[in-house]
Tab-separated table of C-alpha atoms in Angstrom:
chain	number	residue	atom	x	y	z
A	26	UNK	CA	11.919	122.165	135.247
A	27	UNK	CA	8.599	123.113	133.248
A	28	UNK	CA	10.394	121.522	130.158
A	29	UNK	CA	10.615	117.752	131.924
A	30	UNK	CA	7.036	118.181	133.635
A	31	UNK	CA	5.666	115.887	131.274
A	32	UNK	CA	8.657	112.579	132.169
A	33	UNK	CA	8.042	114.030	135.756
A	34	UNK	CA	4.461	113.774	135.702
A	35	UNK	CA	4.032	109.637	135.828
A	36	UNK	CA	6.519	109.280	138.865
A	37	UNK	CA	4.608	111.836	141.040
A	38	UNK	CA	1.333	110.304	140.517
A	39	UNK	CA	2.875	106.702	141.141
A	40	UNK	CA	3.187	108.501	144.738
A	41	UNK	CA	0.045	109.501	145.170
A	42	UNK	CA	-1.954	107.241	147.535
A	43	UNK	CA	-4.417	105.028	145.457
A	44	UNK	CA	-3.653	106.515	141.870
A	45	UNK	CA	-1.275	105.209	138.924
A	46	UNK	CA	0.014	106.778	136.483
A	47	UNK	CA	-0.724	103.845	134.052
A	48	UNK	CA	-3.319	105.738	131.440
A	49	UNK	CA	-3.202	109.413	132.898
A	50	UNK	CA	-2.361	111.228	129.821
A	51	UNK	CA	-1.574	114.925	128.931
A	52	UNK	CA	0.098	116.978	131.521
A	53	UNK	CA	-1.448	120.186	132.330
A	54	UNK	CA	0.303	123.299	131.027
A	55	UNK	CA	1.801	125.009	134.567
A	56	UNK	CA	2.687	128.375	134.179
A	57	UNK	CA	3.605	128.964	138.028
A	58	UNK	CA	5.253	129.105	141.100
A	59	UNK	CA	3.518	126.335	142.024
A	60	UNK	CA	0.505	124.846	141.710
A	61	UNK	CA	-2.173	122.476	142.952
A	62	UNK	CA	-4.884	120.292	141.623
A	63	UNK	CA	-7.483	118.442	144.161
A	64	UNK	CA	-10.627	116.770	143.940
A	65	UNK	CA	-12.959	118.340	146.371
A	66	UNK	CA	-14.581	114.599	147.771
A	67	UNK	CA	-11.732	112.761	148.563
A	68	UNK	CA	-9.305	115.479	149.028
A	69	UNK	CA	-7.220	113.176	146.552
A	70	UNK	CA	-4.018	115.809	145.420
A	71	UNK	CA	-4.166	114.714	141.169
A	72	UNK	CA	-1.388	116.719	140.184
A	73	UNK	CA	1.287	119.396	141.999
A	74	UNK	CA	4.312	121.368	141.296
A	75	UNK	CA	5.930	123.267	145.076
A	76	UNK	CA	2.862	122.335	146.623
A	77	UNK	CA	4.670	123.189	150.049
A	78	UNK	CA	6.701	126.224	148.421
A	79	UNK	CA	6.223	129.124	151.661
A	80	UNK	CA	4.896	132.102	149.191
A	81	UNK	CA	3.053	135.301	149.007
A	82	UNK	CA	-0.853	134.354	148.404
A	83	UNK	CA	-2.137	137.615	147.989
A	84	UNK	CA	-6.265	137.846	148.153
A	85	UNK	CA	-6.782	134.273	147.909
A	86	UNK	CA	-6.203	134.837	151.453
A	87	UNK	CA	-9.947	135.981	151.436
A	88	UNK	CA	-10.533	132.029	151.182
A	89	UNK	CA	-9.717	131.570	154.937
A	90	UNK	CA	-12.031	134.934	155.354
A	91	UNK	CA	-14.948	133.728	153.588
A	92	UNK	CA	-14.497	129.724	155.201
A	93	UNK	CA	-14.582	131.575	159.113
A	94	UNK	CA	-17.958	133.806	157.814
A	95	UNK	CA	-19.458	130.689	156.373
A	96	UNK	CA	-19.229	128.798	159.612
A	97	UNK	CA	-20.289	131.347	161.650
A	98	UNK	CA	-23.511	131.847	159.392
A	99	UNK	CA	-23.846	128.105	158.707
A	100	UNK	CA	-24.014	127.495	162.981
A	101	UNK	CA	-26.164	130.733	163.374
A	102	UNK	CA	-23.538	132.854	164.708
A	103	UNK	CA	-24.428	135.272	162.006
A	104	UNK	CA	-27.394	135.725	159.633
A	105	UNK	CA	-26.960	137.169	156.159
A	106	UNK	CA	-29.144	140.133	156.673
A	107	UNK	CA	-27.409	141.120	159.965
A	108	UNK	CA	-26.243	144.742	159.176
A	109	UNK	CA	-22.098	145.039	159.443
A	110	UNK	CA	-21.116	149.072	160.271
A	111	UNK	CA	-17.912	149.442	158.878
A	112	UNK	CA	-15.346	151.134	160.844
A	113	UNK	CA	-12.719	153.908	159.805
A	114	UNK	CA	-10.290	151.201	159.558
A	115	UNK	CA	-12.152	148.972	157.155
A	116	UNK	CA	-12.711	151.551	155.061
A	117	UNK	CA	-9.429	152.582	155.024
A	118	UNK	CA	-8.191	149.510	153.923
A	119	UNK	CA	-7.214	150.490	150.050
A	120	UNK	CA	-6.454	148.331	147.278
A	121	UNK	CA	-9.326	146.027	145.947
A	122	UNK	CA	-12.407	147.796	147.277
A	123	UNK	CA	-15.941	148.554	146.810
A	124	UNK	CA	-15.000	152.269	148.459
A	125	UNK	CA	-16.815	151.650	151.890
A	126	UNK	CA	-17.436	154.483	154.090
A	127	UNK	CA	-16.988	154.729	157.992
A	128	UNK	CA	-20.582	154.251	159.584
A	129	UNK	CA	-21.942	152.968	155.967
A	130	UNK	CA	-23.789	149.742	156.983
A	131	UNK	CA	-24.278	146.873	154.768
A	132	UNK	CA	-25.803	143.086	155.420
A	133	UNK	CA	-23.640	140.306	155.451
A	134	UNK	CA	-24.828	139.224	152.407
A	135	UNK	CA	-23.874	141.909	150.815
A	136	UNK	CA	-20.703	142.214	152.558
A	137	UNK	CA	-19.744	138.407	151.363
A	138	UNK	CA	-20.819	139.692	147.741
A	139	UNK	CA	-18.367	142.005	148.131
A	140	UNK	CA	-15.774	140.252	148.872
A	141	UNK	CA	-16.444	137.319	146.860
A	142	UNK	CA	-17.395	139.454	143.489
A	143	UNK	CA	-14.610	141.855	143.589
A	144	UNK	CA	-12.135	141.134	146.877
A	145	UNK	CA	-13.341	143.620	148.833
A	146	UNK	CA	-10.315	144.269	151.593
A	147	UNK	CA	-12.670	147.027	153.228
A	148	UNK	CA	-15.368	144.098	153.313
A	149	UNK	CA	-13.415	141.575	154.784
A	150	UNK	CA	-12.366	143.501	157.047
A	151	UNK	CA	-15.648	145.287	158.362
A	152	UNK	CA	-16.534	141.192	158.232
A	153	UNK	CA	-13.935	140.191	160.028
A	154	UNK	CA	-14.774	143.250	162.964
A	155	UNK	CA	-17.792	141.950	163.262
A	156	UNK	CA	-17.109	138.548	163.673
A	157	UNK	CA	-14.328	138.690	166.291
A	158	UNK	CA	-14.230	142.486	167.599
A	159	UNK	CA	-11.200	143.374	165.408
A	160	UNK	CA	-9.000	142.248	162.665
A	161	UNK	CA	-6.379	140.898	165.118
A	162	UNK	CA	-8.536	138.923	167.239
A	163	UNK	CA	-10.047	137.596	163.349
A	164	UNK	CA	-6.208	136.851	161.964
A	165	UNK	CA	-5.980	134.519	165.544
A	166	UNK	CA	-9.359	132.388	164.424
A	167	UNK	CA	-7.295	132.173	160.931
A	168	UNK	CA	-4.500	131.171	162.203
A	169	UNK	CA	-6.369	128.621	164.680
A	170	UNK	CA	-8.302	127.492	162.032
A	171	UNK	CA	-5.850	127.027	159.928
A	172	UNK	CA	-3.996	124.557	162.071
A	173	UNK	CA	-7.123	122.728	162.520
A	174	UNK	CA	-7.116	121.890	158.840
A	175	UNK	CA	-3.653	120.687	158.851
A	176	UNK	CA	-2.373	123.547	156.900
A	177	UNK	CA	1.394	123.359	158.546
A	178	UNK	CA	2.783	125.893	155.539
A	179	UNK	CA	0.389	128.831	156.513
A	180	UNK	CA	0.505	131.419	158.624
A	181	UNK	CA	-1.530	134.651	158.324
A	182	UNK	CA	-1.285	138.390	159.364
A	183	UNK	CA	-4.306	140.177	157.896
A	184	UNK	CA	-7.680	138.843	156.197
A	185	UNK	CA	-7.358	140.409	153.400
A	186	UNK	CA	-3.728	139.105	151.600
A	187	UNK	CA	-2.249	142.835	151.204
A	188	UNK	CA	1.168	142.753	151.863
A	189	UNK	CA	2.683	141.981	155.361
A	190	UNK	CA	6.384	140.439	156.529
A	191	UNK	CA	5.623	136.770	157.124
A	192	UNK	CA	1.922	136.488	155.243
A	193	UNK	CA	2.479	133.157	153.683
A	194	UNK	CA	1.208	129.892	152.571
A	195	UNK	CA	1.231	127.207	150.212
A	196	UNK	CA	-0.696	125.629	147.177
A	197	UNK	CA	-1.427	122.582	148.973
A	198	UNK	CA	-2.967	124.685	152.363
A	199	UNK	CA	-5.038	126.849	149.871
A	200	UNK	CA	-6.259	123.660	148.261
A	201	UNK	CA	-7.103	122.252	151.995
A	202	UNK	CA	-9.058	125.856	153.179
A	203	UNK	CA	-10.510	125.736	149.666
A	204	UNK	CA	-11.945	122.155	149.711
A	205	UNK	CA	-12.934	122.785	153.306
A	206	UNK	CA	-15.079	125.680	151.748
A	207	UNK	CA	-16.984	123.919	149.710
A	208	UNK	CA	-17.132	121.351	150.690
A	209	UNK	CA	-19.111	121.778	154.069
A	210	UNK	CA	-20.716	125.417	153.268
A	211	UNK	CA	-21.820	125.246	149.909
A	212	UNK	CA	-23.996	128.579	150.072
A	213	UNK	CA	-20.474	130.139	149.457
A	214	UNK	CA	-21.928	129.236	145.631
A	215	UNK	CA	-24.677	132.322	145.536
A	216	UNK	CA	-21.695	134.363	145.686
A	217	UNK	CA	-18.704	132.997	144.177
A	218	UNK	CA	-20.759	132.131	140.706
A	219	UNK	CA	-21.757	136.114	140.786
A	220	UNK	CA	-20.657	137.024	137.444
A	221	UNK	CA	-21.839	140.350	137.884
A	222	UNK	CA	-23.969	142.547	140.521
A	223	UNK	CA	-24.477	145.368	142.082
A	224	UNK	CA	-23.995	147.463	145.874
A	225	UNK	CA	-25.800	150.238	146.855
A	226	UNK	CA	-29.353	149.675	144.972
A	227	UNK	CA	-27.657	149.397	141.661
A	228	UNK	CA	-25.378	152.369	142.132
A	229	UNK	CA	-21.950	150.288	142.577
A	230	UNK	CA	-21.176	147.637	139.827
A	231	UNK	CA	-19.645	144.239	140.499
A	232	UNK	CA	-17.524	142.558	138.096
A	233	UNK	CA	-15.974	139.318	139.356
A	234	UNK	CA	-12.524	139.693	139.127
A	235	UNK	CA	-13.045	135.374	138.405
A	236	UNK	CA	-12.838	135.566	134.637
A	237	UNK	CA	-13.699	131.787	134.569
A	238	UNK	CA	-16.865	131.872	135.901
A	239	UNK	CA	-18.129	133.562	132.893
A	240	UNK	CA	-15.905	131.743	130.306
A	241	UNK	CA	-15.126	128.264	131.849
A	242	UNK	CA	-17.699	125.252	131.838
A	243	UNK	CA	-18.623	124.683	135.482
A	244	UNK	CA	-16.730	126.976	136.904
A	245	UNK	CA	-17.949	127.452	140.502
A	246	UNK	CA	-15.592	129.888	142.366
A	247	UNK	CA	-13.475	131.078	143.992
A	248	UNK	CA	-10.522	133.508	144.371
A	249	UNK	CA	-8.437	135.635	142.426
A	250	UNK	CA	-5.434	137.593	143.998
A	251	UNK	CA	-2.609	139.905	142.937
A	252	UNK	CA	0.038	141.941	144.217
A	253	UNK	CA	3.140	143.135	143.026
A	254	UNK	CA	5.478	140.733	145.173
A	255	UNK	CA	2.668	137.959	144.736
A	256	UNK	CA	2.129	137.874	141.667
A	257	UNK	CA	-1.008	136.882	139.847
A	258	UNK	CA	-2.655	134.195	142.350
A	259	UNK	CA	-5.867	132.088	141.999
A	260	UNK	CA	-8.576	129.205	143.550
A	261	UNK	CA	-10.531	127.966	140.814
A	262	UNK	CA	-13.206	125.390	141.343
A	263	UNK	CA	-15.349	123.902	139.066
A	264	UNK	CA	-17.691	121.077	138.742
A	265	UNK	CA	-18.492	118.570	136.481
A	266	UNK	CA	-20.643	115.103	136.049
A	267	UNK	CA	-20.935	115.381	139.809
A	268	UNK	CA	-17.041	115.585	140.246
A	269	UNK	CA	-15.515	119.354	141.661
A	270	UNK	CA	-11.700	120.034	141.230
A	271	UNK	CA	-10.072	122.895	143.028
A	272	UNK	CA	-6.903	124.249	141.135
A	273	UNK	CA	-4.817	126.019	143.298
A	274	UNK	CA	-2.274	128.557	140.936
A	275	UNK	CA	0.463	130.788	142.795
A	276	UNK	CA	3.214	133.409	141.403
A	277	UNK	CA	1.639	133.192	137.931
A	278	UNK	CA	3.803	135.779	135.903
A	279	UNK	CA	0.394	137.252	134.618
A	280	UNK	CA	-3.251	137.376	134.440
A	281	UNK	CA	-4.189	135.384	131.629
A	282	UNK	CA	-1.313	132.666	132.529
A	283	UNK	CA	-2.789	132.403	136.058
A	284	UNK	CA	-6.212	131.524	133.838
A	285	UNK	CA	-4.603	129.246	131.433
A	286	UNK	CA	-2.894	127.671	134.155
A	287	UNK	CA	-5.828	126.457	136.264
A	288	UNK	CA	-7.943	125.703	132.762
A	289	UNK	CA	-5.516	123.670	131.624
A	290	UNK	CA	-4.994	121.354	135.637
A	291	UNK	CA	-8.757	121.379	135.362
A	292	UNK	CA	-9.278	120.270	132.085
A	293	UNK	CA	-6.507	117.547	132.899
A	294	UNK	CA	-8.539	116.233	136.121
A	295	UNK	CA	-11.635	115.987	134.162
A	296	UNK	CA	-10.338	114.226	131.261
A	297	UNK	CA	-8.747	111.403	133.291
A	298	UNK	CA	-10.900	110.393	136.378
A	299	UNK	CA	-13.993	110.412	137.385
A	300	UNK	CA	-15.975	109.909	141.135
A	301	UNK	CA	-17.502	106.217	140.874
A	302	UNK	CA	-20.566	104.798	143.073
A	303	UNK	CA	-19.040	101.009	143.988
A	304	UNK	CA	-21.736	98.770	144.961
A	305	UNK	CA	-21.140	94.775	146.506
A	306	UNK	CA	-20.933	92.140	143.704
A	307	UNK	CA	-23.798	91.154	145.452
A	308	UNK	CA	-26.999	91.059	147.948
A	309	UNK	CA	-25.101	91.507	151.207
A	310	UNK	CA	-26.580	88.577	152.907
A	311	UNK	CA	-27.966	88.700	156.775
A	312	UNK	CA	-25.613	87.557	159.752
A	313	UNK	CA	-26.443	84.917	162.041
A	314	UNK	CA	-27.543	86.068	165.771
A	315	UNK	CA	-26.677	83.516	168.481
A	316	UNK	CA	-29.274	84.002	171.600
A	317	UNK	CA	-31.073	87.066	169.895
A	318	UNK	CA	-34.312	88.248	169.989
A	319	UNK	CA	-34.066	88.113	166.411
A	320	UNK	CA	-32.175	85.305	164.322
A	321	UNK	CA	-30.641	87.305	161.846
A	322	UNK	CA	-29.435	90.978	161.428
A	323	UNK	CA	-29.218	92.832	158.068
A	324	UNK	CA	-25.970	94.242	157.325
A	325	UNK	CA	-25.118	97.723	155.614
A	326	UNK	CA	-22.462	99.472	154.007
A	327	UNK	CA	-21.291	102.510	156.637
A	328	UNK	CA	-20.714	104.813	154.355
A	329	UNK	CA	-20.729	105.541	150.201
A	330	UNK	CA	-18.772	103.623	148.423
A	331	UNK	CA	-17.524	106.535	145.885
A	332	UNK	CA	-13.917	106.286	145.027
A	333	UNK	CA	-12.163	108.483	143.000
A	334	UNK	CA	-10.281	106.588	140.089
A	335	UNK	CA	-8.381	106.876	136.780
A	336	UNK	CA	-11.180	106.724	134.060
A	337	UNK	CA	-9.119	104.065	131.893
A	338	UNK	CA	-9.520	101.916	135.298
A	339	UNK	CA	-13.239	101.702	135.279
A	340	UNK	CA	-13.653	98.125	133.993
A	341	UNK	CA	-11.173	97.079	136.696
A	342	UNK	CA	-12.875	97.534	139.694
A	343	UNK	CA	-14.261	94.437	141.526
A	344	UNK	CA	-15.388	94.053	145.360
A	345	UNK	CA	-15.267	91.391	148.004
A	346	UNK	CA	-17.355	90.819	150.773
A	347	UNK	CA	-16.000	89.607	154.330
A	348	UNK	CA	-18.461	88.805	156.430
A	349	UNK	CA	-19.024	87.266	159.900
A	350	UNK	CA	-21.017	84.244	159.638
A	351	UNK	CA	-22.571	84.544	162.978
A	352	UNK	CA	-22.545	86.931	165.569
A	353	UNK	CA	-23.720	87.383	169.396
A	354	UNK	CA	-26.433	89.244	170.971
A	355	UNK	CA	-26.486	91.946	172.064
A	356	UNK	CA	-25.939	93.741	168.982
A	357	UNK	CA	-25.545	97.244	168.415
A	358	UNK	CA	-27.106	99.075	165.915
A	359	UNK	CA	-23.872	100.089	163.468
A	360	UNK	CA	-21.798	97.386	165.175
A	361	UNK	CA	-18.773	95.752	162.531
A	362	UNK	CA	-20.041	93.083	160.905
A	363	UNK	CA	-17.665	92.581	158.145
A	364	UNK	CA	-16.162	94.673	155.484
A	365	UNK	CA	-16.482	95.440	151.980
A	366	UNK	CA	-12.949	95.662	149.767
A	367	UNK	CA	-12.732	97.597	146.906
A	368	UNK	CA	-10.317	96.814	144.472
A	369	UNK	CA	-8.264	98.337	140.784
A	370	UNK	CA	-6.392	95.775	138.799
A	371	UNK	CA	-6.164	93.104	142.384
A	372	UNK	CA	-5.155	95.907	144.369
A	373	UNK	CA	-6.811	96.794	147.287
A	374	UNK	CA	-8.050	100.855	146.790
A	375	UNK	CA	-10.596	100.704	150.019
A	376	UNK	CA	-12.454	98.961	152.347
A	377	UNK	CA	-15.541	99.727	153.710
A	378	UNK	CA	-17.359	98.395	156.765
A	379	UNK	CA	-20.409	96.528	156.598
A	380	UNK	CA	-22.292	97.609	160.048
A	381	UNK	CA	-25.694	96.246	161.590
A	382	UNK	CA	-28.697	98.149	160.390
A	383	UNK	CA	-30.643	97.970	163.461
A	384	UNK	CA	-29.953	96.270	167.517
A	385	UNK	CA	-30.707	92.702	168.610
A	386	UNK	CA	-31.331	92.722	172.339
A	387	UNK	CA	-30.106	89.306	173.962
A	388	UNK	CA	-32.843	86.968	174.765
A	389	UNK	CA	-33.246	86.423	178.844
A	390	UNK	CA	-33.546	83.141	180.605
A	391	UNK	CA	-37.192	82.617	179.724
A	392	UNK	CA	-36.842	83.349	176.254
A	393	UNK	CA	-33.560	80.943	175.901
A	394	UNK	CA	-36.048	78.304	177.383
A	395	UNK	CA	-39.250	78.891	174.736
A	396	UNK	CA	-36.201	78.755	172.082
A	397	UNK	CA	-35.279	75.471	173.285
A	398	UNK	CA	-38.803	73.923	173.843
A	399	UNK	CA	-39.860	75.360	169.863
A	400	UNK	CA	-36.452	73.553	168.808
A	401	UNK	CA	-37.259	70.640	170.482
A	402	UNK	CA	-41.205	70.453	168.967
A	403	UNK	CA	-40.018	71.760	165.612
A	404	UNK	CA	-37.254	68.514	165.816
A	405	UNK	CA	-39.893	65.761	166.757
């Protein structure tokens, strides 16, 4: 299959919703199972091979550990220097570990170093203890959470990825937990771009197990993971002229492949597109108010008008406006006014609303009346 990937490559981005194929150029090297390659904004998918392949993903499972941790420190559930006791369990956990104790405390902040840095299992799992009261009641906020991002290929048994019957997921779910990651809790960054650190008051070296952080440009996370059924698995994110790509790598047959693999899907997303800031064409002009306090209302675009797009394709964007020409009191503040359309080549790529920037109360029966009288001076 790997030999046709390049013939391939065109019709699966003709699928993809608002991309072409037209000047995309240079397939990315996949050395995988499978493999995914999203922009973090959008959530646009630029590139995929088994996306929804059911497979083993080892620690990148932490992902799903770190995203639940995040949110609970992001909404105050937890603090970073709350102190996490880790229990004879956690420490017994085995495999990638920092060599925890039972009753050794650490902070959470150290804890997520841990984990992040070097895929602690006797971290997350002390984590996850603390979080939920054990690591069963922490795999059901996974699992929960999991559905909540649409992530229909996953389903967990343990935080930590070690090997258990029916511990499976996708590309395209990682890619999903991943963007939701860092997208909305970007203080996972003072830990994932750790290149190296320390436990213990220096006494315990960290080495992120990450190699790109140190050796790829913009490399911002985010997890390696590795077992023998596995295989060598890995998140990478990294971030460039204001654009972040997650590449999502799984069943790579080794180490350096699962590298080369995710350089090479995020070298190809940053050499063809690009996140652009779309403005109208022109001044929006205000909308007519019929029996308003005011006359006129300003209108505003609802939201940013960045749009991900093919960088060949940057001359070809042009926008209409469609507005209303009047409108009648009472008007809400954010209330449709029109819309702004955003095209590539003719073709519609999005439309935006254009939404009142402030209310216009309806004028009462008195202040109908002055109206009319003022009209009638103003006319003689």
């Amino acid at each position: 299959m790997k030999k046709h990937l390049a013939v391939l490559l065109s019709a699966v981005l003709l699928l993809l919703p608002g991309l072409t194929a037209g000047a995309v150029a240079g397939a990315p090297a996949v050395e995988a199972g499978a493999a995914v390659l999203m922009e973090k904004e959008t959530g646009t998918v630029l590139y995929e091979e088994n996306a929804h392949d059911k497979l083993e993903p080892a620690s990148v499972t932490k992902v799903m550990t770190l995203l639940l941790v995040m949110e609970a420190v992001d909404d105050g559930r937890l603090k970073l220097d709350d102190v996490v006791t880790v229990s004879a369990h956690a420490a017994g956990m085995g495999g990638s570990q920092t060599y925890m104790k039972e009753g050794e405390q650490f902070t959470v902040r150290d804890m997520l170093k841990a984990v992040a840095v070097v895929s602690g299992n006797d971290a997350a799992v002390a984590l996850a203890e603390h979080l939920a009261g054990s690591e069963e009641g922490f795999v059901e906020l996974m699992n929960r959470r999991a559905a909540e991002l649409g992530m229909e290929d996953t389903c967990f048994v343990n935080c930590t990825g070690l090997p258990a019957a029916g511990h499976l997921t996708s590309a395209y779910d990682i890619a999903l937990m991943s963007r939701e990651l860092i997208l909305n809790h970007p203080g996972i960054r003072e830990f994932t771009t750790i290149w190296m650190d320390s436990l213990r008051d220096g006494a315990f070296q960290l080495v992120n197990t990450n190699k790109l952080i140190r050796f790829y440009e913009g490399a911002t996370g985010l997890k390696t993971g590795s077992t023998d059924a596995a295989l060598y698995c890995l998140s990478a994110t990294a971030e460039r002229d204001g654009m972040e790509l997650i590449a999502v790598v799984l069943k790579s047959p080794t180490s350096d492949q699962r590298f080369e693999t995710a350089k090479s899907l995020l070298n190809f997303g940053f050499a063809n597109y690009t996140l652009t800031d779309v403005y109208p064409s022109q001044a929006l002009p205000p909308t007519e108010v019929l029996l308003g306090e005011k006359a006129q209302v300003q209108g505003v675009l609802q939201r940013s008008s960045r749009i991900l797009i093919d960088k060949a394709e940057l001359n070809a964007v042009t926008t209409e406006l469609r507005l209303s020409e009047e409108v009648e009191a009472p008007v809400e503040a954010g209330q449709k006014l029109g819309e702004m359309v955003v095209l590539v080549n003719g073709e519609v790529r999005e439309t935006i609303p254009i939404v009142a920037s402030e209310a216009v109360e309806r004028l009462n029966v008195p202040g109908i009346f002055l109206r009319f009288l003022k009209t009638l001076f103003m006319a003689g």
